[in-house]
Amino acid sequence: MDRRRSEAAGRRRAGVAVLGLAVVAGACSSPVEPVDEGGSEGAIAYDFTLPRADLPVYRWPSGSTVRLLVAGGGDAERARLLADALAGAIAEWESALGEGVVRFAVTDRVEAADVVVRWSDAPAPVDLRVCEPAVRGSAATTFCPAPDGRGLLRFPAVGGAGGESAVRMVVTVLASEARGERRVRQLIAHELGHVLGIGRHSPDPSDLMWEGALTRVGPSPADLATVQRLYETEPDLVP
Ligand SMILES: [Zn+2]
């Protein structure tokens, strides 16, 4: 079997399809409106299930710490932009999530990371060929079910880490988005919503998990109600 066919077969074994959760193309060219942080009473959760009948609900065990590694590439300025956006997005979610849901931590060791956050053109510390990111919009969160059906596929490490990695999700931000702190922070915050387990998009344009042009940098009351509901629901898939 030639290499290409072998890789295709490997992908089929890894899962039926890559679960790319992308911000739609409209988001990348639309002007970003001022944030309206006005409180909305009685926020209602929206549907958080993946559009897959076999694996509708994925989430981390309650109380988990999810470790993220920033792969910013060789450009120090772009690496800083990504790292700062991640720190801001983590603060937004953590200040809003209650105790016992999920915490985030940043690591620089691929062996310890659960999630890699990267620019689309930067070398990744894990082998992406096993579950290739498909970014149709400005950013995407990519993961694949493990071949044995238990949890998510672990991306093999590349370089000096000996092939072992705990990375199960890859957040990819298009390199062309590296032009503004607020924009990158919005995209990362949105993708962290997918990392937490929100498997589709909000129908309300004022929510962070809307799929079009984002107007906010942090989760809305409805986004929070959705995550709270998610973490009260038994998962079908635990990363
Ligand atoms: Zn999305």
PDB file of C-alpha atoms and ligand atoms in Angstrom:
ATOM      1  CA  MET A   1       0.000   0.000   0.000  1.00  0.00           C
ATOM      2  CA  ASP A   2       1.461   3.340  -0.899  1.00  0.00           C
ATOM      3  CA  ARG A   3       1.916   6.048   1.661  1.00  0.00           C
ATOM      4  CA  ARG A   4      -1.066   8.115   0.606  1.00  0.00           C
ATOM      5  CA  ARG A   5      -3.455   5.174   0.726  1.00  0.00           C
ATOM      6  CA  SER A   6      -1.991   4.140   4.054  1.00  0.00           C
ATOM      7  CA  GLU A   7      -2.636   7.586   5.524  1.00  0.00           C
ATOM      8  CA  ALA A   8      -6.184   7.614   4.206  1.00  0.00           C
ATOM      9  CA  ALA A   9      -6.795   4.230   5.766  1.00  0.00           C
ATOM     10  CA  GLY A  10      -5.352   5.525   9.031  1.00  0.00           C
ATOM     11  CA  ARG A  11      -7.775   8.406   8.994  1.00  0.00           C
ATOM     12  CA  ARG A  12     -10.694   6.075   8.374  1.00  0.00           C
ATOM     13  CA  ARG A  13      -9.640   3.992  11.333  1.00  0.00           C
ATOM     14  CA  ALA A  14      -9.348   7.122  13.470  1.00  0.00           C
ATOM     15  CA  GLY A  15     -12.969   8.048  12.983  1.00  0.00           C
ATOM     16  CA  VAL A  16     -15.610   8.635  10.391  1.00  0.00           C
ATOM     17  CA  ALA A  17     -14.805  12.292  10.023  1.00  0.00           C
ATOM     18  CA  VAL A  18     -12.717  15.019  11.526  1.00  0.00           C
ATOM     19  CA  LEU A  19     -14.881  17.014  13.883  1.00  0.00           C
ATOM     20  CA  GLY A  20     -13.834  20.442  12.825  1.00  0.00           C
ATOM     21  CA  LEU A  21     -15.757  23.168  14.579  1.00  0.00           C
ATOM     22  CA  ALA A  22     -15.035  26.282  12.630  1.00  0.00           C
ATOM     23  CA  VAL A  23     -16.076  29.881  12.840  1.00  0.00           C
ATOM     24  CA  VAL A  24     -17.670  30.536   9.455  1.00  0.00           C
ATOM     25  CA  ALA A  25     -15.894  32.530   6.813  1.00  0.00           C
ATOM     26  CA  GLY A  26     -18.035  35.610   7.370  1.00  0.00           C
ATOM     27  CA  ALA A  27     -16.438  36.161  10.727  1.00  0.00           C
ATOM     28  CA  CYS A  28     -13.007  36.866   9.363  1.00  0.00           C
ATOM     29  CA  SER A  29     -13.873  39.810   7.163  1.00  0.00           C
ATOM     30  CA  SER A  30     -16.636  41.423   9.194  1.00  0.00           C
ATOM     31  CA  PRO A  31     -15.937  44.496  11.302  1.00  0.00           C
ATOM     32  CA  VAL A  32     -15.995  43.800  15.005  1.00  0.00           C
ATOM     33  CA  GLU A  33     -18.662  45.737  16.838  1.00  0.00           C
ATOM     34  CA  PRO A  34     -18.291  47.228  20.320  1.00  0.00           C
ATOM     35  CA  VAL A  35     -18.983  44.795  23.097  1.00  0.00           C
ATOM     36  CA  ASP A  36     -22.348  44.934  24.785  1.00  0.00           C
ATOM     37  CA  GLU A  37     -21.811  43.336  28.163  1.00  0.00           C
ATOM     38  CA  GLY A  38     -25.281  44.279  29.364  1.00  0.00           C
ATOM     39  CA  GLY A  39     -26.679  41.595  31.613  1.00  0.00           C
ATOM     40  CA  SER A  40     -29.535  39.516  30.290  1.00  0.00           C
ATOM     41  CA  GLU A  41     -31.831  37.972  32.834  1.00  0.00           C
ATOM     42  CA  GLY A  42     -32.986  34.394  32.646  1.00  0.00           C
ATOM     43  CA  ALA A  43     -30.455  33.183  30.084  1.00  0.00           C
ATOM     44  CA  ILE A  44     -31.489  29.965  28.374  1.00  0.00           C
ATOM     45  CA  ALA A  45     -29.068  27.260  27.305  1.00  0.00           C
ATOM     46  CA  TYR A  46     -28.872  26.396  23.634  1.00  0.00           C
ATOM     47  CA  ASP A  47     -28.161  22.985  22.085  1.00  0.00           C
ATOM     48  CA  PHE A  48     -24.575  21.924  22.843  1.00  0.00           C
ATOM     49  CA  THR A  49     -24.605  18.474  21.243  1.00  0.00           C
ATOM     50  CA  LEU A  50     -22.326  17.451  18.429  1.00  0.00           C
ATOM     51  CA  PRO A  51     -24.198  16.808  15.176  1.00  0.00           C
ATOM     52  CA  ARG A  52     -23.369  13.107  15.470  1.00  0.00           C
ATOM     53  CA  ALA A  53     -25.975  10.656  16.644  1.00  0.00           C
ATOM     54  CA  ASP A  54     -23.384   8.263  18.081  1.00  0.00           C
ATOM     55  CA  LEU A  55     -21.430  10.807  20.114  1.00  0.00           C
ATOM     56  CA  PRO A  56     -23.721  13.722  20.937  1.00  0.00           C
ATOM     57  CA  VAL A  57     -22.188  14.862  24.233  1.00  0.00           C
ATOM     58  CA  TYR A  58     -18.471  15.274  24.862  1.00  0.00           C
ATOM     59  CA  ARG A  59     -16.963  17.008  27.843  1.00  0.00           C
ATOM     60  CA  TRP A  60     -14.165  16.757  30.350  1.00  0.00           C
ATOM     61  CA  PRO A  61     -14.821  15.168  33.732  1.00  0.00           C
ATOM     62  CA  SER A  62     -16.168  17.747  36.157  1.00  0.00           C
ATOM     63  CA  GLY A  63     -13.374  19.357  38.141  1.00  0.00           C
ATOM     64  CA  SER A  64     -10.739  18.701  35.451  1.00  0.00           C
ATOM     65  CA  THR A  65      -7.833  20.983  34.725  1.00  0.00           C
ATOM     66  CA  VAL A  66      -7.372  21.206  30.955  1.00  0.00           C
ATOM     67  CA  ARG A  67      -3.754  21.955  30.007  1.00  0.00           C
ATOM     68  CA  LEU A  68      -3.092  24.034  26.922  1.00  0.00           C
ATOM     69  CA  LEU A  69       0.153  24.505  25.029  1.00  0.00           C
ATOM     70  CA  VAL A  70       0.689  27.528  22.790  1.00  0.00           C
ATOM     71  CA  ALA A  71       2.534  26.780  19.543  1.00  0.00           C
ATOM     72  CA  GLY A  72       3.161  30.279  18.344  1.00  0.00           C
ATOM     73  CA  GLY A  73       5.830  29.530  15.771  1.00  0.00           C
ATOM     74  CA  GLY A  74       9.158  31.244  15.389  1.00  0.00           C
ATOM     75  CA  ASP A  75       7.824  34.803  15.289  1.00  0.00           C
ATOM     76  CA  ALA A  76       8.011  36.198  18.833  1.00  0.00           C
ATOM     77  CA  GLU A  77       5.390  38.882  18.216  1.00  0.00           C
ATOM     78  CA  ARG A  78       2.835  36.421  16.845  1.00  0.00           C
ATOM     79  CA  ALA A  79       3.604  33.953  19.632  1.00  0.00           C
ATOM     80  CA  ARG A  80       2.948  36.690  22.182  1.00  0.00           C
ATOM     81  CA  LEU A  81      -0.312  37.627  20.462  1.00  0.00           C
ATOM     82  CA  LEU A  82      -1.533  34.052  20.723  1.00  0.00           C
ATOM     83  CA  ALA A  83      -0.346  33.576  24.306  1.00  0.00           C
ATOM     84  CA  ASP A  84      -1.922  36.852  25.454  1.00  0.00           C
ATOM     85  CA  ALA A  85      -5.193  35.992  23.705  1.00  0.00           C
ATOM     86  CA  LEU A  86      -5.240  32.620  25.410  1.00  0.00           C
ATOM     87  CA  ALA A  87      -4.561  34.134  28.834  1.00  0.00           C
ATOM     88  CA  GLY A  88      -7.377  36.619  28.308  1.00  0.00           C
ATOM     89  CA  ALA A  89      -9.796  33.984  27.074  1.00  0.00           C
ATOM     90  CA  ILE A  90      -8.983  31.724  30.007  1.00  0.00           C
ATOM     91  CA  ALA A  91      -9.652  34.596  32.407  1.00  0.00           C
ATOM     92  CA  GLU A  92     -12.989  35.304  30.727  1.00  0.00           C
ATOM     93  CA  TRP A  93     -14.191  31.722  31.015  1.00  0.00           C
ATOM     94  CA  GLU A  94     -12.787  31.062  34.477  1.00  0.00           C
ATOM     95  CA  SER A  95     -14.269  34.204  35.993  1.00  0.00           C
ATOM     96  CA  ALA A  96     -17.626  33.080  34.665  1.00  0.00           C
ATOM     97  CA  LEU A  97     -17.542  29.335  35.306  1.00  0.00           C
ATOM     98  CA  GLY A  98     -18.392  28.155  38.765  1.00  0.00           C
ATOM     99  CA  GLU A  99     -16.319  25.860  40.927  1.00  0.00           C
ATOM    100  CA  GLY A 100     -16.315  22.212  39.944  1.00  0.00           C
ATOM    101  CA  VAL A 101     -16.684  22.724  36.194  1.00  0.00           C
ATOM    102  CA  VAL A 102     -13.310  22.949  34.429  1.00  0.00           C
ATOM    103  CA  ARG A 103     -10.165  24.995  34.990  1.00  0.00           C
ATOM    104  CA  PHE A 104      -7.544  25.815  32.382  1.00  0.00           C
ATOM    105  CA  ALA A 105      -3.763  25.833  32.782  1.00  0.00           C
ATOM    106  CA  VAL A 106      -0.976  26.663  30.347  1.00  0.00           C
ATOM    107  CA  THR A 107       1.972  24.308  29.933  1.00  0.00           C
ATOM    108  CA  ASP A 108       5.051  24.368  27.712  1.00  0.00           C
ATOM    109  CA  ARG A 109       5.499  20.569  27.769  1.00  0.00           C
ATOM    110  CA  VAL A 110       3.804  18.650  24.985  1.00  0.00           C
ATOM    111  CA  GLU A 111       3.861  15.528  27.149  1.00  0.00           C
ATOM    112  CA  ALA A 112       1.595  17.315  29.645  1.00  0.00           C
ATOM    113  CA  ALA A 113      -0.693  19.169  27.237  1.00  0.00           C
ATOM    114  CA  ASP A 114      -4.280  18.170  26.545  1.00  0.00           C
ATOM    115  CA  VAL A 115      -4.804  20.841  23.898  1.00  0.00           C
ATOM    116  CA  VAL A 116      -2.480  22.598  21.434  1.00  0.00           C
ATOM    117  CA  VAL A 117      -3.311  26.167  20.362  1.00  0.00           C
ATOM    118  CA  ARG A 118      -1.525  27.145  17.143  1.00  0.00           C
ATOM    119  CA  TRP A 119      -1.305  29.460  14.194  1.00  0.00           C
ATOM    120  CA  SER A 120      -2.247  27.653  10.988  1.00  0.00           C
ATOM    121  CA  ASP A 121       1.191  28.188   9.447  1.00  0.00           C
ATOM    122  CA  ALA A 122       3.284  27.414  12.540  1.00  0.00           C
ATOM    123  CA  PRO A 123       4.994  24.062  13.074  1.00  0.00           C
ATOM    124  CA  ALA A 124       2.931  21.981  15.492  1.00  0.00           C
ATOM    125  CA  PRO A 125       4.560  19.968  18.294  1.00  0.00           C
ATOM    126  CA  VAL A 126       2.287  17.049  17.396  1.00  0.00           C
ATOM    127  CA  ASP A 127       1.730  15.117  14.169  1.00  0.00           C
ATOM    128  CA  LEU A 128      -1.464  16.546  12.679  1.00  0.00           C
ATOM    129  CA  ARG A 129      -1.708  13.974   9.882  1.00  0.00           C
ATOM    130  CA  VAL A 130      -3.557  11.526  12.121  1.00  0.00           C
ATOM    131  CA  CYS A 131      -6.498  13.932  12.478  1.00  0.00           C
ATOM    132  CA  GLU A 132      -6.001  16.889  10.192  1.00  0.00           C
ATOM    133  CA  PRO A 133      -7.407  20.314  11.107  1.00  0.00           C
ATOM    134  CA  ALA A 134      -9.792  21.689   8.485  1.00  0.00           C
ATOM    135  CA  VAL A 135     -10.256  25.408   9.031  1.00  0.00           C
ATOM    136  CA  ARG A 136     -13.159  26.613   6.919  1.00  0.00           C
ATOM    137  CA  GLY A 137     -13.463  29.978   8.633  1.00  0.00           C
ATOM    138  CA  SER A 138     -11.106  31.870  10.921  1.00  0.00           C
ATOM    139  CA  ALA A 139     -10.420  29.201  13.515  1.00  0.00           C
ATOM    140  CA  ALA A 140     -11.304  25.623  14.325  1.00  0.00           C
ATOM    141  CA  THR A 141     -11.097  23.056  17.085  1.00  0.00           C
ATOM    142  CA  THR A 142     -10.206  19.608  15.795  1.00  0.00           C
ATOM    143  CA  PHE A 143     -10.379  16.198  17.438  1.00  0.00           C
ATOM    144  CA  CYS A 144     -11.049  12.618  16.408  1.00  0.00           C
ATOM    145  CA  PRO A 145     -12.448   9.652  18.300  1.00  0.00           C
ATOM    146  CA  ALA A 146      -9.826   7.112  19.335  1.00  0.00           C
ATOM    147  CA  PRO A 147      -9.725   3.992  17.122  1.00  0.00           C
ATOM    148  CA  ASP A 148     -10.847   1.793  20.019  1.00  0.00           C
ATOM    149  CA  GLY A 149     -13.838   4.026  20.642  1.00  0.00           C
ATOM    150  CA  ARG A 150     -12.614   5.062  24.078  1.00  0.00           C
ATOM    151  CA  GLY A 151     -12.060   8.786  24.339  1.00  0.00           C
ATOM    152  CA  LEU A 152     -10.242  10.877  21.801  1.00  0.00           C
ATOM    153  CA  LEU A 153      -7.285  10.089  19.585  1.00  0.00           C
ATOM    154  CA  ARG A 154      -3.952  11.215  21.009  1.00  0.00           C
ATOM    155  CA  PHE A 155      -1.834  13.154  18.543  1.00  0.00           C
ATOM    156  CA  PRO A 156       1.718  11.743  18.422  1.00  0.00           C
ATOM    157  CA  ALA A 157       4.396  14.181  19.562  1.00  0.00           C
ATOM    158  CA  VAL A 158       7.076  15.212  17.106  1.00  0.00           C
ATOM    159  CA  GLY A 159      10.653  16.116  17.954  1.00  0.00           C
ATOM    160  CA  GLY A 160      12.242  15.233  21.259  1.00  0.00           C
ATOM    161  CA  ALA A 161       9.181  14.068  23.164  1.00  0.00           C
ATOM    162  CA  GLY A 162       9.572  10.438  22.109  1.00  0.00           C
ATOM    163  CA  GLY A 163       6.238  10.183  20.321  1.00  0.00           C
ATOM    164  CA  GLU A 164       4.175  10.310  23.492  1.00  0.00           C
ATOM    165  CA  SER A 165       1.624  13.066  23.881  1.00  0.00           C
ATOM    166  CA  ALA A 166      -1.592  13.590  25.778  1.00  0.00           C
ATOM    167  CA  VAL A 167      -2.841  16.087  23.198  1.00  0.00           C
ATOM    168  CA  ARG A 168      -6.396  15.268  22.124  1.00  0.00           C
ATOM    169  CA  MET A 169      -7.548  18.592  20.692  1.00  0.00           C
ATOM    170  CA  VAL A 170      -5.930  21.131  18.396  1.00  0.00           C
ATOM    171  CA  VAL A 171      -7.144  24.721  18.162  1.00  0.00           C
ATOM    172  CA  THR A 172      -6.011  26.281  14.879  1.00  0.00           C
ATOM    173  CA  VAL A 173      -6.239  30.018  14.197  1.00  0.00           C
ATOM    174  CA  LEU A 174      -5.679  31.198  10.635  1.00  0.00           C
ATOM    175  CA  ALA A 175      -2.369  33.015  10.342  1.00  0.00           C
ATOM    176  CA  SER A 176      -4.130  35.863   8.527  1.00  0.00           C
ATOM    177  CA  GLU A 177      -5.970  36.669  11.785  1.00  0.00           C
ATOM    178  CA  ALA A 178      -2.727  37.726  13.488  1.00  0.00           C
ATOM    179  CA  ARG A 179      -3.587  41.394  13.202  1.00  0.00           C
ATOM    180  CA  GLY A 180      -5.308  42.470  16.386  1.00  0.00           C
ATOM    181  CA  GLU A 181      -5.373  41.492  20.041  1.00  0.00           C
ATOM    182  CA  ARG A 182      -9.127  41.752  20.427  1.00  0.00           C
ATOM    183  CA  ARG A 183      -9.855  39.716  17.325  1.00  0.00           C
ATOM    184  CA  VAL A 184      -7.528  36.880  18.282  1.00  0.00           C
ATOM    185  CA  ARG A 185      -8.886  36.873  21.803  1.00  0.00           C
ATOM    186  CA  GLN A 186     -12.445  36.537  20.504  1.00  0.00           C
ATOM    187  CA  LEU A 187     -11.483  33.611  18.313  1.00  0.00           C
ATOM    188  CA  ILE A 188      -9.611  31.831  21.089  1.00  0.00           C
ATOM    189  CA  ALA A 189     -12.441  32.400  23.578  1.00  0.00           C
ATOM    190  CA  HIS A 190     -14.929  30.976  21.065  1.00  0.00           C
ATOM    191  CA  GLU A 191     -12.740  27.929  20.437  1.00  0.00           C
ATOM    192  CA  LEU A 192     -12.337  27.352  24.193  1.00  0.00           C
ATOM    193  CA  GLY A 193     -16.110  26.994  24.238  1.00  0.00           C
ATOM    194  CA  HIS A 194     -15.729  24.094  21.800  1.00  0.00           C
ATOM    195  CA  VAL A 195     -12.833  22.715  23.872  1.00  0.00           C
ATOM    196  CA  LEU A 196     -15.121  22.728  26.925  1.00  0.00           C
ATOM    197  CA  GLY A 197     -17.622  20.628  24.996  1.00  0.00           C
ATOM    198  CA  ILE A 198     -20.006  22.958  23.193  1.00  0.00           C
ATOM    199  CA  GLY A 199     -20.429  20.914  20.019  1.00  0.00           C
ATOM    200  CA  ARG A 200     -22.328  23.383  17.864  1.00  0.00           C
ATOM    201  CA  HIS A 201     -23.165  27.064  17.635  1.00  0.00           C
ATOM    202  CA  SER A 202     -25.578  29.395  19.373  1.00  0.00           C
ATOM    203  CA  PRO A 203     -28.519  30.672  17.321  1.00  0.00           C
ATOM    204  CA  ASP A 204     -28.100  34.127  18.922  1.00  0.00           C
ATOM    205  CA  PRO A 205     -25.611  36.555  17.302  1.00  0.00           C
ATOM    206  CA  SER A 206     -24.926  38.186  20.685  1.00  0.00           C
ATOM    207  CA  ASP A 207     -23.432  34.973  22.110  1.00  0.00           C
ATOM    208  CA  LEU A 208     -19.732  34.094  22.031  1.00  0.00           C
ATOM    209  CA  MET A 209     -20.627  30.758  20.446  1.00  0.00           C
ATOM    210  CA  TRP A 210     -22.402  32.368  17.497  1.00  0.00           C
ATOM    211  CA  GLU A 211     -20.838  31.180  14.250  1.00  0.00           C
ATOM    212  CA  GLY A 212     -20.789  34.496  12.464  1.00  0.00           C
ATOM    213  CA  ALA A 213     -19.184  37.838  13.282  1.00  0.00           C
ATOM    214  CA  LEU A 214     -18.537  37.999  17.012  1.00  0.00           C
ATOM    215  CA  THR A 215     -19.531  41.046  19.025  1.00  0.00           C
ATOM    216  CA  ARG A 216     -18.134  39.991  22.377  1.00  0.00           C
ATOM    217  CA  VAL A 217     -14.857  38.765  23.811  1.00  0.00           C
ATOM    218  CA  GLY A 218     -16.204  36.595  26.628  1.00  0.00           C
ATOM    219  CA  PRO A 219     -19.061  34.174  27.259  1.00  0.00           C
ATOM    220  CA  SER A 220     -22.598  35.562  27.446  1.00  0.00           C
ATOM    221  CA  PRO A 221     -25.150  34.511  30.073  1.00  0.00           C
ATOM    222  CA  ALA A 222     -26.559  32.046  27.524  1.00  0.00           C
ATOM    223  CA  ASP A 223     -23.082  30.621  26.822  1.00  0.00           C
ATOM    224  CA  LEU A 224     -22.615  30.122  30.552  1.00  0.00           C
ATOM    225  CA  ALA A 225     -26.053  28.575  31.003  1.00  0.00           C
ATOM    226  CA  THR A 226     -25.141  26.188  28.194  1.00  0.00           C
ATOM    227  CA  VAL A 227     -21.848  25.107  29.764  1.00  0.00           C
ATOM    228  CA  GLN A 228     -23.525  24.681  33.146  1.00  0.00           C
ATOM    229  CA  ARG A 229     -26.201  22.490  31.559  1.00  0.00           C
ATOM    230  CA  LEU A 230     -23.523  20.549  29.672  1.00  0.00           C
ATOM    231  CA  TYR A 231     -21.646  19.771  32.874  1.00  0.00           C
ATOM    232  CA  GLU A 232     -24.854  18.499  34.448  1.00  0.00           C
ATOM    233  CA  THR A 233     -25.233  16.046  31.532  1.00  0.00           C
ATOM    234  CA  GLU A 234     -23.580  12.642  31.305  1.00  0.00           C
ATOM    235  CA  PRO A 235     -21.049  12.627  28.458  1.00  0.00           C
ATOM    236  CA  ASP A 236     -21.010  10.050  25.665  1.00  0.00           C
ATOM    237  CA  LEU A 237     -17.362  10.864  24.993  1.00  0.00           C
ATOM    238  CA  VAL A 238     -14.741  11.911  27.555  1.00  0.00           C
ATOM    239  CA  PRO A 239     -11.544  13.324  26.078  1.00  0.00           C
TER     240      PRO A 239
HETATM  241 ZN    ZN B   1     -17.272  27.560  16.406  1.00  0.00          ZN
END
